[in-house]
PDB file of N, CA and C in Angstrom:
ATOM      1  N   UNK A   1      -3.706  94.023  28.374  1.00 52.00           N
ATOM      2  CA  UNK A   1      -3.973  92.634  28.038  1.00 52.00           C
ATOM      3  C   UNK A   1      -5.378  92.255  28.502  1.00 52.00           C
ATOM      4  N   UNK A   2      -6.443  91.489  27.560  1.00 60.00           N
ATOM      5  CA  UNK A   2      -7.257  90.827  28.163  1.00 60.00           C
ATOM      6  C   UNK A   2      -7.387  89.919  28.871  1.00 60.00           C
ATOM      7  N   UNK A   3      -8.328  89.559  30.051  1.00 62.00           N
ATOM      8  CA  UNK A   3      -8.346  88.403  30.502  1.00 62.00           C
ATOM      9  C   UNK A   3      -9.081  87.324  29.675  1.00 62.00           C
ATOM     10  N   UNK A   4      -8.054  86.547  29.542  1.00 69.00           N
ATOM     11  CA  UNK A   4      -8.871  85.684  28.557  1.00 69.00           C
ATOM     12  C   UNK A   4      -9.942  84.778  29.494  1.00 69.00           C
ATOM     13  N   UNK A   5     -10.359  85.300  30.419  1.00 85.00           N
ATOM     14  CA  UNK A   5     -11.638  84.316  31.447  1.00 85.00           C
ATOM     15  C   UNK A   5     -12.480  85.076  31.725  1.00 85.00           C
ATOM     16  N   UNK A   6     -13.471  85.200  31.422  1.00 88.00           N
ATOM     17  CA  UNK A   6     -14.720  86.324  31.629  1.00 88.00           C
ATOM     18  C   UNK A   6     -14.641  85.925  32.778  1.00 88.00           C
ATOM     19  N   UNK A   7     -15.418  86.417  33.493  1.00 90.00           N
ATOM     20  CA  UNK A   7     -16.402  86.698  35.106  1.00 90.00           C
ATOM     21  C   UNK A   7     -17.716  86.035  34.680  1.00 90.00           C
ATOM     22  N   UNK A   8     -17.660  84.747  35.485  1.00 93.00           N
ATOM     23  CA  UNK A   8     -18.896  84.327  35.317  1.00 93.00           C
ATOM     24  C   UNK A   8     -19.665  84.358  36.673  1.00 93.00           C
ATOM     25  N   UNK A   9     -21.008  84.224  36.606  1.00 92.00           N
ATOM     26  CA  UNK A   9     -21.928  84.367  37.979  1.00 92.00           C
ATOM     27  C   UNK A   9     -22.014  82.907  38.492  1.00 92.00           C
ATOM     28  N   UNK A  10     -22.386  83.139  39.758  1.00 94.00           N
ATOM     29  CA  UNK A  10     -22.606  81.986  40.212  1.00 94.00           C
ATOM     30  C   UNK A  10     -23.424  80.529  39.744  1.00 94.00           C
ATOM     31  N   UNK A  11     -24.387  80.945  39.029  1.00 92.00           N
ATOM     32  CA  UNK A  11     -25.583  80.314  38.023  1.00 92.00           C
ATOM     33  C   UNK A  11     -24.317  79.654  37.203  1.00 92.00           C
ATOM     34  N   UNK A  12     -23.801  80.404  36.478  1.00 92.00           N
ATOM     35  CA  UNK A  12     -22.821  79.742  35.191  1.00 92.00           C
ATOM     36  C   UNK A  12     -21.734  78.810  35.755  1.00 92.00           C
ATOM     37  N   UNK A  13     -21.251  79.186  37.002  1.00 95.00           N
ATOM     38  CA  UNK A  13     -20.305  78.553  37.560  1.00 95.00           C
ATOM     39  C   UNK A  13     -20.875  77.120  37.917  1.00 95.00           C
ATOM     40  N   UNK A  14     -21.979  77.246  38.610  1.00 94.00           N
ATOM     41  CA  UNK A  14     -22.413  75.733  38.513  1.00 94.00           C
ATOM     42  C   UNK A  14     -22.929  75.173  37.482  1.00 94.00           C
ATOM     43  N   UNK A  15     -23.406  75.480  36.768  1.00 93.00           N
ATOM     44  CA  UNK A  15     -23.364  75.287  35.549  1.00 93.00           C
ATOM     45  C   UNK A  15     -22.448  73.894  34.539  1.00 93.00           C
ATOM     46  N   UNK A  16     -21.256  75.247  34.460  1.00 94.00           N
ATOM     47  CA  UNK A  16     -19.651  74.597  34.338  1.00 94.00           C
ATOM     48  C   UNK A  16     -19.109  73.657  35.284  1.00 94.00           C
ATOM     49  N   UNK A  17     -19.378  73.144  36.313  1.00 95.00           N
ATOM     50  CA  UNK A  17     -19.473  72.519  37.380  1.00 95.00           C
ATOM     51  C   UNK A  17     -20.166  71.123  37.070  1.00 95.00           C
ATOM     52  N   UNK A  18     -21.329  71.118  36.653  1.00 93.00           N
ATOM     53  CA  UNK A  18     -22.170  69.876  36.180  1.00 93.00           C
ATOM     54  C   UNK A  18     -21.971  69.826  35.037  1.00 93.00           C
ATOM     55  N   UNK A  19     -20.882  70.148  33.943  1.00 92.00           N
ATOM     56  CA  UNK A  19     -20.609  70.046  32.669  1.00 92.00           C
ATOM     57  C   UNK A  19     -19.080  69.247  32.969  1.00 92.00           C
ATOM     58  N   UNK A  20     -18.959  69.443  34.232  1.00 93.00           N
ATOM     59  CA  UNK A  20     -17.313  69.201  34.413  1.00 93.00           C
ATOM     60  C   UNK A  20     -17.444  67.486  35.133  1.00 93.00           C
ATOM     61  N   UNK A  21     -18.333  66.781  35.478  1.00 91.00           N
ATOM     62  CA  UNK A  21     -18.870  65.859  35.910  1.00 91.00           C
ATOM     63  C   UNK A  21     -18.262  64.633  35.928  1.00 91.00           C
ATOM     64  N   UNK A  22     -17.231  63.703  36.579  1.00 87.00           N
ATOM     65  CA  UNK A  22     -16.418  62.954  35.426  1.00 87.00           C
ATOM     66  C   UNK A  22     -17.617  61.581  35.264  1.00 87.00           C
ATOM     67  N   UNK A  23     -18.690  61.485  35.665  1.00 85.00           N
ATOM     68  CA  UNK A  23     -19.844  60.583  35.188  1.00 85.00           C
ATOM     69  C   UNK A  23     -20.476  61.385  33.427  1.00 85.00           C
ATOM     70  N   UNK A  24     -19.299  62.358  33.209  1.00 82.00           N
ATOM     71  CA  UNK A  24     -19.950  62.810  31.907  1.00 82.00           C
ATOM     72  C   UNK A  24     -18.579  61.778  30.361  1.00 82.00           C
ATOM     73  N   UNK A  25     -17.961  61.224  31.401  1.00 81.00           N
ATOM     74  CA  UNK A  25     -17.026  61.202  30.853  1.00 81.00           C
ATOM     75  C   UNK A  25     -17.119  59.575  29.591  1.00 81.00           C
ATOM     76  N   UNK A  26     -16.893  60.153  28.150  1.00 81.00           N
ATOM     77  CA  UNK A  26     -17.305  59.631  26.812  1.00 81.00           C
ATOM     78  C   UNK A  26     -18.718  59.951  26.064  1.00 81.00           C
ATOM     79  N   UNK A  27     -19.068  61.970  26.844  1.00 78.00           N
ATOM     80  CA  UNK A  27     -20.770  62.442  26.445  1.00 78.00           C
ATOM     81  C   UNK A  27     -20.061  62.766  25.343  1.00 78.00           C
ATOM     82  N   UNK A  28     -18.733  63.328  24.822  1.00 74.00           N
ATOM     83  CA  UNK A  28     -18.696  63.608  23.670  1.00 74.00           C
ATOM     84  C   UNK A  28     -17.586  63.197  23.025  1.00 74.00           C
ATOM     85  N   UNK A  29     -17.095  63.686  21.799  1.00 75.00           N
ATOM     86  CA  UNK A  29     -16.458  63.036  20.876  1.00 75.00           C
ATOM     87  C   UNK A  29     -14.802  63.093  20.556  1.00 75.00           C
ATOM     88  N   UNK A  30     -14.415  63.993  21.167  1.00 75.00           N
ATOM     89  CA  UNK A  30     -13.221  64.437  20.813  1.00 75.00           C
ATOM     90  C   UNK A  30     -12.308  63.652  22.112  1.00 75.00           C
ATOM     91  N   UNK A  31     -11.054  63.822  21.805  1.00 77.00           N
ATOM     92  CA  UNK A  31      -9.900  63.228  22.283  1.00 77.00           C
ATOM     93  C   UNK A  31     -10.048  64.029  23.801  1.00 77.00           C
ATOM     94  N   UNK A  32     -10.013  65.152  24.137  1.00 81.00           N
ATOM     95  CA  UNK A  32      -9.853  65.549  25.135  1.00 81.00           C
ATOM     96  C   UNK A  32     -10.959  65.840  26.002  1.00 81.00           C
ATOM     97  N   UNK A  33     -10.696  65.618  27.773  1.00 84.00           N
ATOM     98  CA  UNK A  33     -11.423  65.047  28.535  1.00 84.00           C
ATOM     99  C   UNK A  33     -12.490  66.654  28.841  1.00 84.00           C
ATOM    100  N   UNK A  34     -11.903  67.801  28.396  1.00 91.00           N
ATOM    101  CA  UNK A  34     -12.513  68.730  28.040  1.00 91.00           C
ATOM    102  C   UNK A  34     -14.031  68.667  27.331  1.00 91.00           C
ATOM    103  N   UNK A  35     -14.002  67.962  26.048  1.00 90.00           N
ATOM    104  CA  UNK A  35     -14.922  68.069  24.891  1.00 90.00           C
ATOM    105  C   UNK A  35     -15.766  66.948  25.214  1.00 90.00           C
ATOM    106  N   UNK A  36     -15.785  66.369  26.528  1.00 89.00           N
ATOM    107  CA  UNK A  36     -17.037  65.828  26.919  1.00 89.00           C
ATOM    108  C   UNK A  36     -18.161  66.972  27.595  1.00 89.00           C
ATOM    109  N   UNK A  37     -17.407  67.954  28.643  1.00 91.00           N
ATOM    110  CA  UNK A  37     -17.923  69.312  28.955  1.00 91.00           C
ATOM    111  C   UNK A  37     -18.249  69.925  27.996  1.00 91.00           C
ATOM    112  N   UNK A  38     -18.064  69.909  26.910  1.00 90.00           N
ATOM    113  CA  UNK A  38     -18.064  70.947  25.697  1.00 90.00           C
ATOM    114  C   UNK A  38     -19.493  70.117  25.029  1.00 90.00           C
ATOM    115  N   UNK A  39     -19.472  68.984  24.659  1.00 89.00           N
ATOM    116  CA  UNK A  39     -20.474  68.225  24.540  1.00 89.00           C
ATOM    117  C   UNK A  39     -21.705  68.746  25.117  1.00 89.00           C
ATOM    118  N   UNK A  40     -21.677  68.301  26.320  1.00 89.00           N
ATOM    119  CA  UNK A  40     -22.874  68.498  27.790  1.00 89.00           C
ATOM    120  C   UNK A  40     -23.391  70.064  27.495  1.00 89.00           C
ATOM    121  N   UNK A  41     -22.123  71.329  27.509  1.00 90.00           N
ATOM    122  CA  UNK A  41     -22.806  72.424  27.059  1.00 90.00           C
ATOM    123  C   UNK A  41     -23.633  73.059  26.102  1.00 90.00           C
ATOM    124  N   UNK A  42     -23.215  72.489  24.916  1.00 87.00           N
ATOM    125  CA  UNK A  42     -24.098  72.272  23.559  1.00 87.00           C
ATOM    126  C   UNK A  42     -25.694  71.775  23.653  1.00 87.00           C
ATOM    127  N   UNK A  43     -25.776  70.740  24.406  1.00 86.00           N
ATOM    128  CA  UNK A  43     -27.127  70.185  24.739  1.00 86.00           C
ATOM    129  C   UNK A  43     -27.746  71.027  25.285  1.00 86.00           C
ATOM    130  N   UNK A  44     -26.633  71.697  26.512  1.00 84.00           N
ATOM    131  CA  UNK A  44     -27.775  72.869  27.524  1.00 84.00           C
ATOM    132  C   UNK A  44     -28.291  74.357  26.159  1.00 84.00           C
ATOM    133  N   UNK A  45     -27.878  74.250  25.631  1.00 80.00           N
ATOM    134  CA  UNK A  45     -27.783  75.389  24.532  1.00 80.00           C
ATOM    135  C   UNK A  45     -26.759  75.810  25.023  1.00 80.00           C
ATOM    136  N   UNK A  46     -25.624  75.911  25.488  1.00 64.00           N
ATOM    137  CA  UNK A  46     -24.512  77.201  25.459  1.00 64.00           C
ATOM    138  C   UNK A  46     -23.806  76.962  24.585  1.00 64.00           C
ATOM    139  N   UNK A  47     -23.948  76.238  23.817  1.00 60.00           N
ATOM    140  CA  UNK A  47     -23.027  76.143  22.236  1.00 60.00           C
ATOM    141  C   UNK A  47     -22.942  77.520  21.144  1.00 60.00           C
ATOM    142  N   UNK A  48     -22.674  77.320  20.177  1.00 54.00           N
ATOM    143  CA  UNK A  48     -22.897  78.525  18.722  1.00 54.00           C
ATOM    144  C   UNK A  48     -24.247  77.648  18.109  1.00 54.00           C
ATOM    145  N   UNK A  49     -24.759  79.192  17.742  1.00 52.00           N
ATOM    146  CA  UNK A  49     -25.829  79.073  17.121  1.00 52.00           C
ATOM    147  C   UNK A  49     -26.202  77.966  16.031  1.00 52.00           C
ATOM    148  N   UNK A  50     -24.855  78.157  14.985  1.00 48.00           N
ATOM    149  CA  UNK A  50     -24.915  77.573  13.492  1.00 48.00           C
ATOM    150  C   UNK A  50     -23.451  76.650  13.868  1.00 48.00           C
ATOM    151  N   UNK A  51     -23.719  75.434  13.081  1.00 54.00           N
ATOM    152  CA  UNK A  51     -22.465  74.356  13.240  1.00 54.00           C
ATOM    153  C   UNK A  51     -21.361  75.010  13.033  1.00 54.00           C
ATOM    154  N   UNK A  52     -19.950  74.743  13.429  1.00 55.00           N
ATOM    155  CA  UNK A  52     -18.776  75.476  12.939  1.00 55.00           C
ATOM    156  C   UNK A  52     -18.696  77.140  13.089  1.00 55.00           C
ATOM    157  N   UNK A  53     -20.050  77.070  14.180  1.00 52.00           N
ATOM    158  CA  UNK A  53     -19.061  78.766  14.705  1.00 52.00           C
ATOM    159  C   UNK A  53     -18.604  79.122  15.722  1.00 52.00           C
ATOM    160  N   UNK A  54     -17.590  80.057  15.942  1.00 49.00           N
ATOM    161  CA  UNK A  54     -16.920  79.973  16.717  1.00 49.00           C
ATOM    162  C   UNK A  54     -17.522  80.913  18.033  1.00 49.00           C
ATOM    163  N   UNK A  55     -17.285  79.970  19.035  1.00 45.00           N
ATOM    164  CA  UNK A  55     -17.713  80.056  20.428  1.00 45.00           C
ATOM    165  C   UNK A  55     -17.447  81.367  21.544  1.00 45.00           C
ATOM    166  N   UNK A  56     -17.178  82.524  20.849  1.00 42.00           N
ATOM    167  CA  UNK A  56     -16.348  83.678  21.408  1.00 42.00           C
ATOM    168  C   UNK A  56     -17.208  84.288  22.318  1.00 42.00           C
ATOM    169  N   UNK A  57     -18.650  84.386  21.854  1.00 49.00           N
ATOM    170  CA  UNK A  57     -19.459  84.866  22.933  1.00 49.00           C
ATOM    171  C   UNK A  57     -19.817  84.338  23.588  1.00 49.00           C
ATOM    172  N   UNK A  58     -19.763  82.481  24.138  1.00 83.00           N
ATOM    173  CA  UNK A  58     -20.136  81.867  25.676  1.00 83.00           C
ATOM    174  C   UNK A  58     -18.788  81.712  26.468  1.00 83.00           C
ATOM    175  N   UNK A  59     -19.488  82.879  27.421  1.00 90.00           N
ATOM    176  CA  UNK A  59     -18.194  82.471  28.496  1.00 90.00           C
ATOM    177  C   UNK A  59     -17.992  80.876  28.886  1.00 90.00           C
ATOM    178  N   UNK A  60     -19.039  80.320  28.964  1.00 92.00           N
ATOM    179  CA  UNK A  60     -18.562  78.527  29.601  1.00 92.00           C
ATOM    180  C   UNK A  60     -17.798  78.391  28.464  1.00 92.00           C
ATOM    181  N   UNK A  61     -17.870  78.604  27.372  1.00 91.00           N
ATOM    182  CA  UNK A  61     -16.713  77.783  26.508  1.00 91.00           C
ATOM    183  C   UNK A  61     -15.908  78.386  26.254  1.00 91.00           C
ATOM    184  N   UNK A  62     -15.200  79.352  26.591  1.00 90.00           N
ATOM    185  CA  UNK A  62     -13.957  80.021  26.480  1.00 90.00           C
ATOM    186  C   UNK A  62     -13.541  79.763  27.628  1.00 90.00           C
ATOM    187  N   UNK A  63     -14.278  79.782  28.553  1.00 92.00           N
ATOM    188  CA  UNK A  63     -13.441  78.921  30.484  1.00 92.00           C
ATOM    189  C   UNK A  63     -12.711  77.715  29.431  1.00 92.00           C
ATOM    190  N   UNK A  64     -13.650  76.630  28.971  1.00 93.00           N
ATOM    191  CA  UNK A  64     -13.292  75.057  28.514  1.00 93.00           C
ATOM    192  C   UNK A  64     -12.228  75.416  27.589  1.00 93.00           C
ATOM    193  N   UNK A  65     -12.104  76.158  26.536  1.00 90.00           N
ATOM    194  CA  UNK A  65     -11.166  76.096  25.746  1.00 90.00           C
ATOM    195  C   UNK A  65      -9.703  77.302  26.042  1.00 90.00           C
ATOM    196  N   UNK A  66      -9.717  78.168  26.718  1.00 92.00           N
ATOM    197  CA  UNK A  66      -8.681  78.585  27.649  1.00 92.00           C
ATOM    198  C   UNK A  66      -8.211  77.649  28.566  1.00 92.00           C
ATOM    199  N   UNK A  67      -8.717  77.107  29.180  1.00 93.00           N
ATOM    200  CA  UNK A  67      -8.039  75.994  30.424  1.00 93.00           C
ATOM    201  C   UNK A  67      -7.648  75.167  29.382  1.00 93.00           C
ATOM    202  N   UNK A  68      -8.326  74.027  28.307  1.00 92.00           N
ATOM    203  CA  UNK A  68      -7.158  73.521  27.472  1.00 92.00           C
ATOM    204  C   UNK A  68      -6.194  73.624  26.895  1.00 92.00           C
ATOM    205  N   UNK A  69      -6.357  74.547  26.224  1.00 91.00           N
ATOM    206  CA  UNK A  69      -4.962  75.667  25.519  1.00 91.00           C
ATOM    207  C   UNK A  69      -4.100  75.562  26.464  1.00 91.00           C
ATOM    208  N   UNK A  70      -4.321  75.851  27.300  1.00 91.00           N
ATOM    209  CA  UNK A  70      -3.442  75.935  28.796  1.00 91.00           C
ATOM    210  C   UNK A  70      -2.762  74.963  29.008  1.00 91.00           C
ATOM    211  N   UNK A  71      -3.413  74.060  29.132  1.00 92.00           N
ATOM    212  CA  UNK A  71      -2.952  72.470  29.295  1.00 92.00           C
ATOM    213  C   UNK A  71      -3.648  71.935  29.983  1.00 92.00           C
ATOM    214  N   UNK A  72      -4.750  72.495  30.500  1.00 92.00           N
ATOM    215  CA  UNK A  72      -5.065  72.047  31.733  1.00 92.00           C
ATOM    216  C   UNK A  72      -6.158  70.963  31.343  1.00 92.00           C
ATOM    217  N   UNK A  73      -6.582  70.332  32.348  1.00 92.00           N
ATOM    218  CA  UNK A  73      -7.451  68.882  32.211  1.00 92.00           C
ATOM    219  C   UNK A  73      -8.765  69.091  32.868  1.00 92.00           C
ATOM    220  N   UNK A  74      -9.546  68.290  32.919  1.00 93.00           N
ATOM    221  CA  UNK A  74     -11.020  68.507  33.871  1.00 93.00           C
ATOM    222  C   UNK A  74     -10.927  68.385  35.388  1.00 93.00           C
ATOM    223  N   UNK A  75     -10.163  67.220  35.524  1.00 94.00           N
ATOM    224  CA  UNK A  75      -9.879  67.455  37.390  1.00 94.00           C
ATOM    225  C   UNK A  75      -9.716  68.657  37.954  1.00 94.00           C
ATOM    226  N   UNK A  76      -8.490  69.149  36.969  1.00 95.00           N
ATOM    227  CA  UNK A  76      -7.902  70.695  37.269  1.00 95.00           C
ATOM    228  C   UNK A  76      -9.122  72.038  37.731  1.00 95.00           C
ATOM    229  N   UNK A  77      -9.459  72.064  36.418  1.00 95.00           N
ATOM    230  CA  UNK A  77     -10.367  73.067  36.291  1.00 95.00           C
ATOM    231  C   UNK A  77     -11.839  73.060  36.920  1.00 95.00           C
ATOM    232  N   UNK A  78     -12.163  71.564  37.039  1.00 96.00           N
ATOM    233  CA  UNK A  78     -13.453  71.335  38.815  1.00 96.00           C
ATOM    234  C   UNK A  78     -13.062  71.778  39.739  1.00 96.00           C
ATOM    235  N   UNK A  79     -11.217  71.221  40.156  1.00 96.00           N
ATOM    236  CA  UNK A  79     -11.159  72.242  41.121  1.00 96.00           C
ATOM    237  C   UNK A  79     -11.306  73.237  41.554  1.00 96.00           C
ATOM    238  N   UNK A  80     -10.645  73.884  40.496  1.00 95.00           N
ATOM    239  CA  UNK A  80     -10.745  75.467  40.626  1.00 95.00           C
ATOM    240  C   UNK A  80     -12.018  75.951  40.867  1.00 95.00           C
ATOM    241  N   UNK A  81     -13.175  75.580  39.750  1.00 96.00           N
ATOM    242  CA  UNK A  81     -14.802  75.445  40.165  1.00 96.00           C
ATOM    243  C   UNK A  81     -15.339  75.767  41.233  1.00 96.00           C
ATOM    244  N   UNK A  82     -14.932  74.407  41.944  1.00 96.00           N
ATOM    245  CA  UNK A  82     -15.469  74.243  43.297  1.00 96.00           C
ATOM    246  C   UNK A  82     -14.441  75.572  44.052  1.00 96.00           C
ATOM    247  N   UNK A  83     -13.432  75.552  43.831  1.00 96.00           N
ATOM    248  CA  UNK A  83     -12.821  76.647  44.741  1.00 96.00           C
ATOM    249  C   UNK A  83     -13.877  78.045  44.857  1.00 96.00           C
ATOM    250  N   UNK A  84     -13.792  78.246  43.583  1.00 95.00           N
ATOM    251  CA  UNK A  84     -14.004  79.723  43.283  1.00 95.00           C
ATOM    252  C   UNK A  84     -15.691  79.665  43.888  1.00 95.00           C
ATOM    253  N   UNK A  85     -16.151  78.644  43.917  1.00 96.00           N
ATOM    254  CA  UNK A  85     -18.274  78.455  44.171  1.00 96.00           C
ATOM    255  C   UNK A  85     -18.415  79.080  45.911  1.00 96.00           C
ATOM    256  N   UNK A  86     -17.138  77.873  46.461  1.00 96.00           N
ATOM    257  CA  UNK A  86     -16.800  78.131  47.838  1.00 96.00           C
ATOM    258  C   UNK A  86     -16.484  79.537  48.112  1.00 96.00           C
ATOM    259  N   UNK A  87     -15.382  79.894  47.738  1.00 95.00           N
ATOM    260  CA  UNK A  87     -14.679  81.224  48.075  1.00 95.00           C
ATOM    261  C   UNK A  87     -16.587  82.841  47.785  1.00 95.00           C
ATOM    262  N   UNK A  88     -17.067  82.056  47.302  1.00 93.00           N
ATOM    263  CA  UNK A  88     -18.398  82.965  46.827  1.00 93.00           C
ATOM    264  C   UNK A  88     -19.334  82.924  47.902  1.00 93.00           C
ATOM    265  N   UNK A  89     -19.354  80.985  48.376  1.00 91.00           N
ATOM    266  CA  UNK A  89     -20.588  81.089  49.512  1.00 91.00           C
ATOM    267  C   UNK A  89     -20.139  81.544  50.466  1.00 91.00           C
ATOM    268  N   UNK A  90     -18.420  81.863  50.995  1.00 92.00           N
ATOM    269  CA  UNK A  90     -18.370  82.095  52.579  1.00 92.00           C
ATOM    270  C   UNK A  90     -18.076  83.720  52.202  1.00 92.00           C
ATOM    271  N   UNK A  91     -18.230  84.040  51.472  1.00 85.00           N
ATOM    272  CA  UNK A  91     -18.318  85.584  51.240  1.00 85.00           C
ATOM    273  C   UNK A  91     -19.537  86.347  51.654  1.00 85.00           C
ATOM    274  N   UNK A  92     -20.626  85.048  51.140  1.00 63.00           N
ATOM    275  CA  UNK A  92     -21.841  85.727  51.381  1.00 63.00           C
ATOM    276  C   UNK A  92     -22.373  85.425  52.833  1.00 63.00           C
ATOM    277  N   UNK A  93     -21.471  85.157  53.635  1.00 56.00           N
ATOM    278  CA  UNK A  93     -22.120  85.050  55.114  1.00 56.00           C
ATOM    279  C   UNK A  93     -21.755  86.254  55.734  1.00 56.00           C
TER     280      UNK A  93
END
């Protein structure tokens, strides 16, 4: 089975982190509190190239659209964020 969550680096993780922002919240258009992050990423360029394609090669948006599928919400998945940023800096001491 694949993991449907790439391995992202620390760079991307914060990244996804300031995409996850809830001062981002009504940057974009869709119903879910997700596709304001999804929004914010598009601007940074991590979107698809051409309108209407599908997003398979940015890991930030397969994090955003796996955690929805999921069910999961933006609180949720900052958490985890911040968990996983933490669990990285006290590694590196």
């Amino acid at each position: 089975m694949i993991d449907p969550l790439p391995v992202l680096s620390t760079v991307e993780l914060e990244t996804l982190l300031a995409a996850l922002d809830p001062l981002l919240d009504g940057f974009g258009d869709g119903a879910s509190c997700l596709d304001d992050a999804r929004a914010f990423l598009h601007r940074l360029g991590e979107g698809p190239e051409t309108e209407g394609a599908e997003p398979t090669g940015q890991p930030l948006l397969r994090w955003l659209d796996a955690w929805r599928d999921a069910g999961g919400n933006r609180a949720t998945l900052r958490l985890t964020v911040v968990t996983l940023l933490e669990e990285r800096r006290n590694g590196d001491r």
